[in-house]
């Protein structure tokens, strides 16, 4: 089975490769459905070489079978014959991320990779590229499953899926994120429950969701967790939001909701920081790609691991600062979120191993109040036929209201990106709940250019 990674020179690719190596052994019965070929596609040869060295080190220290590896800068060549396509690209690179942050911040509103005006600007830039890629997949590998890590993931998944549906092809695009599973596992651990034994009632859009129930043997244990301040404030979301607000909500929000519920504090913290997240990463990642020596796998791997660790330690630093200043837990620094979801999804489809995962797919009626084509982030039953969203039951009005508003923002962004419509782009920015004036939206759009 062949897996193609778009954005193959990306920094997190070694995590996926590591997971593939760990999965390469096991029962011979799985030989036909295990990843035997890995194709890395990137627009940047130097990045492929640097990451290639990190992978070479991982392979030197691995015993047992490993997938054959190939790197290319030719998209069509990468796609032909692919069974799975992981899309993890960053259109405009980290320099683009900095602009998405700085342009809104100059107007006094949040600029962030996926949230607020920054997320809309990122979407406007990314959707056209994602759509072109979907068109090439539809032409060259129409049976492939597409696993989308590319942010803003909800929007990009919906835009890519539409390309297949418009051509009468089955929509095999599935968006993934590590935030929901991270939240669920942290909540279970805080209860002293084995995360793999619990059931999670989670609903939302990507980076905008809530864990509403956590069941063990049919019993909802979330009320118990909400009542226990110490347990609640022992993990990330409890510290971010505070026990009182979580009890008031009666649910555990995704970490990205900190930008909504504590917008003023988050914004103040982002504005007072010397560098934005994008600026920090632009500097940190450029140094890694400059220093990693393609001819010295051990050195490249050392640099990568050090850089990865530092990236994890500084994740969401402004939000942690805004909620009292605290360090991330050791177990949240190991990685193994993003790659684990991707691998679990691929295995479930390729091997027909039924499992439940929180994924981004068209809701098809699973979420009352959202139209069926809208991509939502909900628990899905995954089997050889794909990801089937499970019915969520009614969604609280405040949550559904936010979901509907953000879905309108996402769809206006997609429309603008596809048709070049300034009106749609302005609608997307101005309707975003974290943009506080139409005038602000206009100036942000003008500063970003392109419309
Ligand atoms: C989480 C989110 C991703 C996001 C990433 C940003 O993993 O789920 O969607 O891209 O954080 O992390 P970074 O280190 O780039 O700030
Ligand atoms: Mn995400």
Short mmCIF file of C-alpha atoms in Angstrom, two decimals, residues 98-443:
data_model
loop_
_atom_site.label_atom_id
_atom_site.label_comp_id
_atom_site.label_asym_id
_atom_site.label_seq_id
_atom_site.Cartn_x
_atom_site.Cartn_y
_atom_site.Cartn_z
CA UNK A 98 3.41 35.87 10.45
CA UNK A 99 1.43 38.10 8.08
CA UNK A 100 -1.81 36.38 9.11
CA UNK A 101 -0.96 37.30 12.68
CA UNK A 102 0.48 40.78 12.24
CA UNK A 103 -2.11 42.26 9.88
CA UNK A 104 -5.07 41.67 12.27
CA UNK A 105 -2.96 42.55 15.33
CA UNK A 106 -2.19 45.95 13.77
CA UNK A 107 -5.97 46.49 13.81
CA UNK A 108 -6.22 45.44 17.44
CA UNK A 109 -7.90 42.07 16.80
CA UNK A 110 -6.55 38.56 17.23
CA UNK A 111 -4.24 37.25 14.54
CA UNK A 112 -3.78 33.49 14.91
CA UNK A 113 -3.04 30.60 12.55
CA UNK A 114 -6.59 29.22 12.45
CA UNK A 115 -8.72 31.48 14.65
CA UNK A 116 -10.16 34.93 13.91
CA UNK A 117 -9.12 37.09 10.98
CA UNK A 118 -5.79 35.25 10.76
CA UNK A 119 -7.56 31.97 10.09
CA UNK A 120 -9.64 33.58 7.36
CA UNK A 121 -6.54 35.06 5.69
CA UNK A 122 -4.83 31.68 5.90
CA UNK A 123 -7.91 30.03 4.40
CA UNK A 124 -8.07 32.54 1.54
CA UNK A 125 -4.50 31.66 0.62
CA UNK A 126 -4.74 27.91 1.16
CA UNK A 127 -8.10 26.91 -0.30
CA UNK A 128 -7.18 27.58 -3.97
CA UNK A 129 -4.07 25.42 -3.63
CA UNK A 130 -5.98 22.67 -1.80
CA UNK A 131 -8.65 22.71 -4.50
CA UNK A 132 -6.03 22.35 -7.25
CA UNK A 133 -4.51 19.42 -5.39
CA UNK A 134 -7.94 17.81 -5.00
CA UNK A 135 -8.46 18.19 -8.75
CA UNK A 136 -5.17 16.40 -9.44
CA UNK A 137 -6.09 13.61 -7.00
CA UNK A 138 -9.52 13.28 -8.63
CA UNK A 139 -7.78 12.95 -12.01
CA UNK A 140 -4.86 10.70 -11.08
CA UNK A 141 -5.85 8.75 -7.97
CA UNK A 142 -9.64 8.96 -7.70
CA UNK A 143 -9.81 5.93 -5.39
CA UNK A 144 -7.31 7.32 -2.89
CA UNK A 145 -8.33 8.36 0.59
CA UNK A 146 -7.29 11.90 1.43
CA UNK A 147 -6.34 12.64 5.01
CA UNK A 148 -6.19 16.37 5.48
CA UNK A 149 -3.95 17.87 8.17
CA UNK A 150 -3.69 21.15 6.27
CA UNK A 151 -5.07 24.06 8.25
CA UNK A 152 -7.54 25.60 8.55
CA UNK A 153 -8.50 21.93 8.50
CA UNK A 154 -12.30 22.18 8.65
CA UNK A 155 -12.48 24.67 5.82
CA UNK A 156 -9.87 22.92 3.69
CA UNK A 157 -11.53 19.51 4.17
CA UNK A 158 -14.88 20.93 3.07
CA UNK A 159 -13.37 22.66 0.02
CA UNK A 160 -11.48 19.54 -1.09
CA UNK A 161 -14.43 17.21 -0.52
CA UNK A 162 -16.59 19.41 -2.71
CA UNK A 163 -14.22 18.88 -5.66
CA UNK A 164 -14.89 15.14 -5.56
CA UNK A 165 -18.64 15.49 -5.12
CA UNK A 166 -18.86 17.95 -8.02
CA UNK A 167 -17.25 15.32 -10.23
CA UNK A 168 -19.65 12.61 -9.11
CA UNK A 169 -16.81 10.88 -7.25
CA UNK A 170 -17.15 9.58 -3.70
CA UNK A 171 -15.96 12.14 -1.14
CA UNK A 172 -13.03 10.41 0.53
CA UNK A 173 -11.53 13.49 2.17
CA UNK A 174 -11.22 13.25 5.96
CA UNK A 175 -9.82 16.06 8.10
CA UNK A 176 -7.86 15.35 11.24
CA UNK A 177 -6.66 17.26 14.28
CA UNK A 178 -4.88 16.26 17.46
CA UNK A 179 -6.63 18.72 19.77
CA UNK A 180 -9.89 16.82 20.44
CA UNK A 181 -8.19 13.49 21.16
CA UNK A 182 -5.68 15.31 23.37
CA UNK A 183 -8.51 16.87 25.37
CA UNK A 184 -10.36 13.56 25.70
CA UNK A 185 -7.31 11.67 26.88
CA UNK A 186 -6.29 14.36 29.37
CA UNK A 187 -9.82 14.42 30.82
CA UNK A 188 -9.90 10.63 31.16
CA UNK A 189 -6.50 10.57 32.86
CA UNK A 190 -7.59 13.29 35.28
CA UNK A 191 -10.42 10.94 36.28
CA UNK A 192 -8.00 8.05 36.68
CA UNK A 193 -9.68 6.29 33.76
CA UNK A 194 -7.90 4.41 30.96
CA UNK A 195 -8.42 6.74 27.95
CA UNK A 196 -8.92 3.76 25.65
CA UNK A 197 -11.82 2.45 27.74
CA UNK A 198 -13.87 5.65 27.77
CA UNK A 199 -16.48 6.97 25.34
CA UNK A 200 -16.39 10.62 24.30
CA UNK A 201 -19.37 12.76 23.37
CA UNK A 202 -17.60 15.55 21.50
CA UNK A 203 -19.18 17.95 19.01
CA UNK A 204 -18.08 20.98 17.05
CA UNK A 205 -16.13 22.25 14.10
CA UNK A 206 -12.36 22.01 13.86
CA UNK A 207 -10.76 24.09 16.66
CA UNK A 208 -14.27 24.90 17.95
CA UNK A 209 -15.69 21.96 19.87
CA UNK A 210 -16.83 20.71 23.27
CA UNK A 211 -16.51 17.47 25.19
CA UNK A 212 -19.97 17.08 26.71
CA UNK A 213 -19.88 13.61 28.26
CA UNK A 214 -17.18 11.11 29.12
CA UNK A 215 -18.66 7.68 29.65
CA UNK A 216 -17.18 4.61 31.27
CA UNK A 217 -19.32 1.45 31.24
CA UNK A 218 -22.28 3.58 30.23
CA UNK A 219 -21.90 6.07 33.10
CA UNK A 220 -21.13 9.74 32.38
CA UNK A 221 -18.15 10.66 34.56
CA UNK A 222 -17.84 14.29 33.42
CA UNK A 223 -20.02 15.67 36.28
CA UNK A 224 -17.64 14.01 38.73
CA UNK A 225 -14.65 15.65 37.03
CA UNK A 226 -16.38 19.04 36.89
CA UNK A 227 -17.05 18.85 40.64
CA UNK A 228 -13.40 18.17 41.46
CA UNK A 229 -11.40 21.42 41.19
CA UNK A 230 -8.04 19.79 41.84
CA UNK A 231 -8.56 17.10 39.20
CA UNK A 232 -9.92 19.66 36.76
CA UNK A 233 -7.03 22.05 37.17
CA UNK A 234 -4.51 19.22 36.88
CA UNK A 235 -4.62 19.30 33.07
CA UNK A 236 -4.34 21.77 30.24
CA UNK A 237 -7.96 22.74 29.52
CA UNK A 238 -8.76 23.00 33.23
CA UNK A 239 -5.91 25.45 33.72
CA UNK A 240 -6.73 27.41 30.57
CA UNK A 241 -10.40 27.92 31.33
CA UNK A 242 -10.50 27.61 35.12
CA UNK A 243 -12.75 25.24 37.09
CA UNK A 244 -15.51 27.81 37.62
CA UNK A 245 -16.01 28.57 33.96
CA UNK A 246 -15.97 24.86 33.08
CA UNK A 247 -18.64 24.16 35.70
CA UNK A 248 -20.66 27.08 34.39
CA UNK A 249 -20.44 25.69 30.86
CA UNK A 250 -21.00 22.10 31.96
CA UNK A 251 -18.60 20.91 29.25
CA UNK A 252 -14.90 20.93 28.43
CA UNK A 253 -14.08 23.20 25.48
CA UNK A 254 -11.34 22.60 22.93
CA UNK A 255 -8.21 24.61 23.80
CA UNK A 256 -8.80 26.92 20.81
CA UNK A 257 -11.99 28.23 22.46
CA UNK A 258 -9.71 30.10 24.83
CA UNK A 259 -9.41 32.71 22.06
CA UNK A 260 -13.21 33.18 22.19
CA UNK A 261 -14.09 32.89 25.88
CA UNK A 262 -11.01 34.84 27.01
CA UNK A 263 -10.46 36.92 23.92
CA UNK A 264 -9.41 40.09 25.73
CA UNK A 265 -6.86 38.31 27.88
CA UNK A 266 -5.54 36.16 25.04
CA UNK A 267 -5.23 39.18 22.77
CA UNK A 268 -3.46 41.23 25.44
CA UNK A 269 -1.01 38.40 25.98
CA UNK A 270 -0.35 37.96 22.25
CA UNK A 271 0.16 41.73 21.86
CA UNK A 272 2.56 42.00 24.76
CA UNK A 273 4.75 39.10 23.62
CA UNK A 274 8.00 40.07 21.90
CA UNK A 275 7.29 37.71 19.02
CA UNK A 276 4.16 36.04 17.67
CA UNK A 277 4.00 32.26 17.45
CA UNK A 278 4.68 32.52 13.73
CA UNK A 279 7.73 34.74 14.26
CA UNK A 280 9.11 32.39 16.90
CA UNK A 281 8.62 29.38 14.62
CA UNK A 282 9.93 31.13 11.53
CA UNK A 283 13.16 31.76 13.35
CA UNK A 284 13.32 28.36 15.04
CA UNK A 285 12.42 26.34 11.97
CA UNK A 286 14.71 28.27 9.61
CA UNK A 287 17.58 27.50 11.94
CA UNK A 288 16.69 23.80 11.91
CA UNK A 289 16.51 23.59 8.11
CA UNK A 290 19.79 25.53 7.79
CA UNK A 291 21.64 23.43 10.32
CA UNK A 292 20.37 19.92 9.60
CA UNK A 293 23.03 18.22 7.51
CA UNK A 294 21.61 15.95 4.80
CA UNK A 295 24.84 13.90 4.88
CA UNK A 296 24.80 13.41 8.65
CA UNK A 297 21.60 11.63 9.77
CA UNK A 298 22.59 11.49 13.45
CA UNK A 299 23.23 15.24 13.57
CA UNK A 300 20.03 16.04 11.63
CA UNK A 301 18.03 13.85 13.99
CA UNK A 302 19.56 15.46 17.09
CA UNK A 303 18.72 18.92 15.76
CA UNK A 304 15.22 17.81 14.87
CA UNK A 305 14.51 16.30 18.28
CA UNK A 306 15.81 19.36 20.11
CA UNK A 307 13.75 21.67 17.90
CA UNK A 308 10.65 19.50 18.22
CA UNK A 309 10.90 19.50 21.99
CA UNK A 310 11.25 23.28 22.11
CA UNK A 311 8.29 23.67 19.75
CA UNK A 312 6.12 21.50 22.01
CA UNK A 313 7.24 23.27 25.18
CA UNK A 314 6.28 26.66 23.79
CA UNK A 315 2.93 25.64 22.25
CA UNK A 316 0.13 28.12 23.07
CA UNK A 317 2.50 30.03 25.35
CA UNK A 318 0.43 33.24 25.18
CA UNK A 319 -2.76 31.49 26.27
CA UNK A 320 -0.92 29.79 29.13
CA UNK A 321 0.53 33.16 30.08
CA UNK A 322 -2.95 34.74 29.95
CA UNK A 323 -4.35 32.07 32.29
CA UNK A 324 -1.78 32.39 35.04
CA UNK A 325 1.42 31.24 33.40
CA UNK A 326 1.99 27.49 33.65
CA UNK A 327 4.09 24.83 31.94
CA UNK A 328 2.77 22.02 29.77
CA UNK A 329 2.72 18.50 31.25
CA UNK A 330 5.50 16.11 30.30
CA UNK A 331 3.02 13.73 28.68
CA UNK A 332 1.79 16.50 26.37
CA UNK A 333 5.30 17.10 25.05
CA UNK A 334 5.93 13.69 23.53
CA UNK A 335 3.98 14.27 20.35
CA UNK A 336 2.05 11.23 19.22
CA UNK A 337 -1.24 13.06 18.74
CA UNK A 338 -1.35 14.05 15.12
CA UNK A 339 0.52 11.01 13.80
CA UNK A 340 -1.45 8.58 15.97
CA UNK A 341 -4.82 9.82 14.70
CA UNK A 342 -3.57 9.61 11.10
CA UNK A 343 -2.24 6.08 11.52
CA UNK A 344 -5.30 4.84 13.39
CA UNK A 345 -7.48 6.22 10.62
CA UNK A 346 -5.39 4.66 7.85
CA UNK A 347 -5.32 1.29 9.58
CA UNK A 348 -9.05 1.28 10.19
CA UNK A 349 -9.77 1.96 6.52
CA UNK A 350 -7.06 -0.25 5.01
CA UNK A 351 -7.58 -3.21 7.33
CA UNK A 352 -11.23 -2.75 8.10
CA UNK A 353 -10.37 -2.60 11.83
CA UNK A 354 -13.44 -0.84 13.17
CA UNK A 355 -12.68 2.00 15.55
CA UNK A 356 -14.11 5.31 16.74
CA UNK A 357 -12.16 8.51 16.09
CA UNK A 358 -13.00 12.22 16.26
CA UNK A 359 -12.69 13.39 12.66
CA UNK A 360 -13.75 16.14 10.28
CA UNK A 361 -16.30 14.90 7.75
CA UNK A 362 -19.61 16.09 6.29
CA UNK A 363 -22.15 15.63 9.08
CA UNK A 364 -24.83 13.97 6.94
CA UNK A 365 -27.45 14.70 9.58
CA UNK A 366 -25.36 13.65 12.59
CA UNK A 367 -25.51 17.15 14.11
CA UNK A 368 -29.03 18.54 14.38
CA UNK A 369 -29.14 22.10 13.07
CA UNK A 370 -26.13 21.75 10.71
CA UNK A 371 -26.77 20.97 7.05
CA UNK A 372 -25.54 17.59 5.87
CA UNK A 373 -22.71 18.87 3.61
CA UNK A 374 -21.17 20.91 6.40
CA UNK A 375 -17.92 19.39 7.62
CA UNK A 376 -18.15 18.93 11.38
CA UNK A 377 -15.72 17.49 13.93
CA UNK A 378 -17.45 14.59 15.67
CA UNK A 379 -16.82 10.99 16.74
CA UNK A 380 -16.99 8.74 13.68
CA UNK A 381 -17.17 5.02 13.30
CA UNK A 382 -14.37 4.13 10.89
CA UNK A 383 -14.25 0.94 8.83
CA UNK A 384 -13.18 -0.15 5.35
CA UNK A 385 -15.94 2.04 3.86
CA UNK A 386 -14.64 5.20 5.53
CA UNK A 387 -15.67 7.46 8.40
CA UNK A 388 -19.32 7.49 9.41
CA UNK A 389 -20.28 10.34 11.75
CA UNK A 390 -22.21 9.22 14.81
CA UNK A 391 -25.37 11.11 15.78
CA UNK A 392 -24.51 13.67 18.44
CA UNK A 393 -27.96 14.52 19.75
CA UNK A 394 -29.03 18.13 20.26
CA UNK A 395 -26.33 20.80 20.61
CA UNK A 396 -26.68 23.59 23.19
CA UNK A 397 -27.84 26.87 21.59
CA UNK A 398 -24.67 28.82 22.42
CA UNK A 399 -22.52 26.06 20.89
CA UNK A 400 -24.70 25.55 17.83
CA UNK A 401 -24.85 29.32 17.35
CA UNK A 402 -21.06 29.58 17.26
CA UNK A 403 -20.81 26.58 14.95
CA UNK A 404 -23.32 28.07 12.49
CA UNK A 405 -21.59 31.45 12.52
CA UNK A 406 -18.16 29.93 11.97
CA UNK A 407 -19.50 27.64 9.26
CA UNK A 408 -20.82 30.73 7.45
CA UNK A 409 -17.37 32.30 7.82
CA UNK A 410 -15.71 29.15 6.45
CA UNK A 411 -18.07 28.95 3.48
CA UNK A 412 -17.65 32.62 2.62
CA UNK A 413 -13.89 32.07 2.71
CA UNK A 414 -14.19 29.08 0.38
CA UNK A 415 -16.42 31.07 -1.97
CA UNK A 416 -13.96 33.98 -2.01
CA UNK A 417 -10.99 31.69 -2.57
CA UNK A 418 -12.71 29.87 -5.41
CA UNK A 419 -14.34 32.81 -7.20
CA UNK A 420 -12.01 35.67 -6.23
CA UNK A 421 -15.04 37.48 -4.80
CA UNK A 422 -14.12 40.47 -2.62
CA UNK A 423 -17.64 40.53 -1.22
CA UNK A 424 -17.35 36.96 -0.01
CA UNK A 425 -13.90 37.64 1.49
CA UNK A 426 -15.19 40.70 3.31
CA UNK A 427 -18.23 38.77 4.54
CA UNK A 428 -15.95 36.06 5.91
CA UNK A 429 -13.83 38.55 7.83
CA UNK A 430 -16.61 40.86 8.99
CA UNK A 431 -18.90 38.05 10.18
CA UNK A 432 -16.18 36.47 12.26
CA UNK A 433 -17.10 36.94 15.93
CA UNK A 434 -13.52 37.98 16.77
CA UNK A 435 -13.50 40.84 14.21
CA UNK A 436 -15.26 43.75 15.84
CA UNK A 437 -16.09 46.07 12.96
CA UNK A 438 -16.77 45.93 9.23
CA UNK A 439 -14.23 48.75 8.83
CA UNK A 440 -11.60 46.60 10.54
CA UNK A 441 -12.44 43.75 8.16
CA UNK A 442 -12.07 46.06 5.16
CA UNK A 443 -8.69 47.33 6.27
#
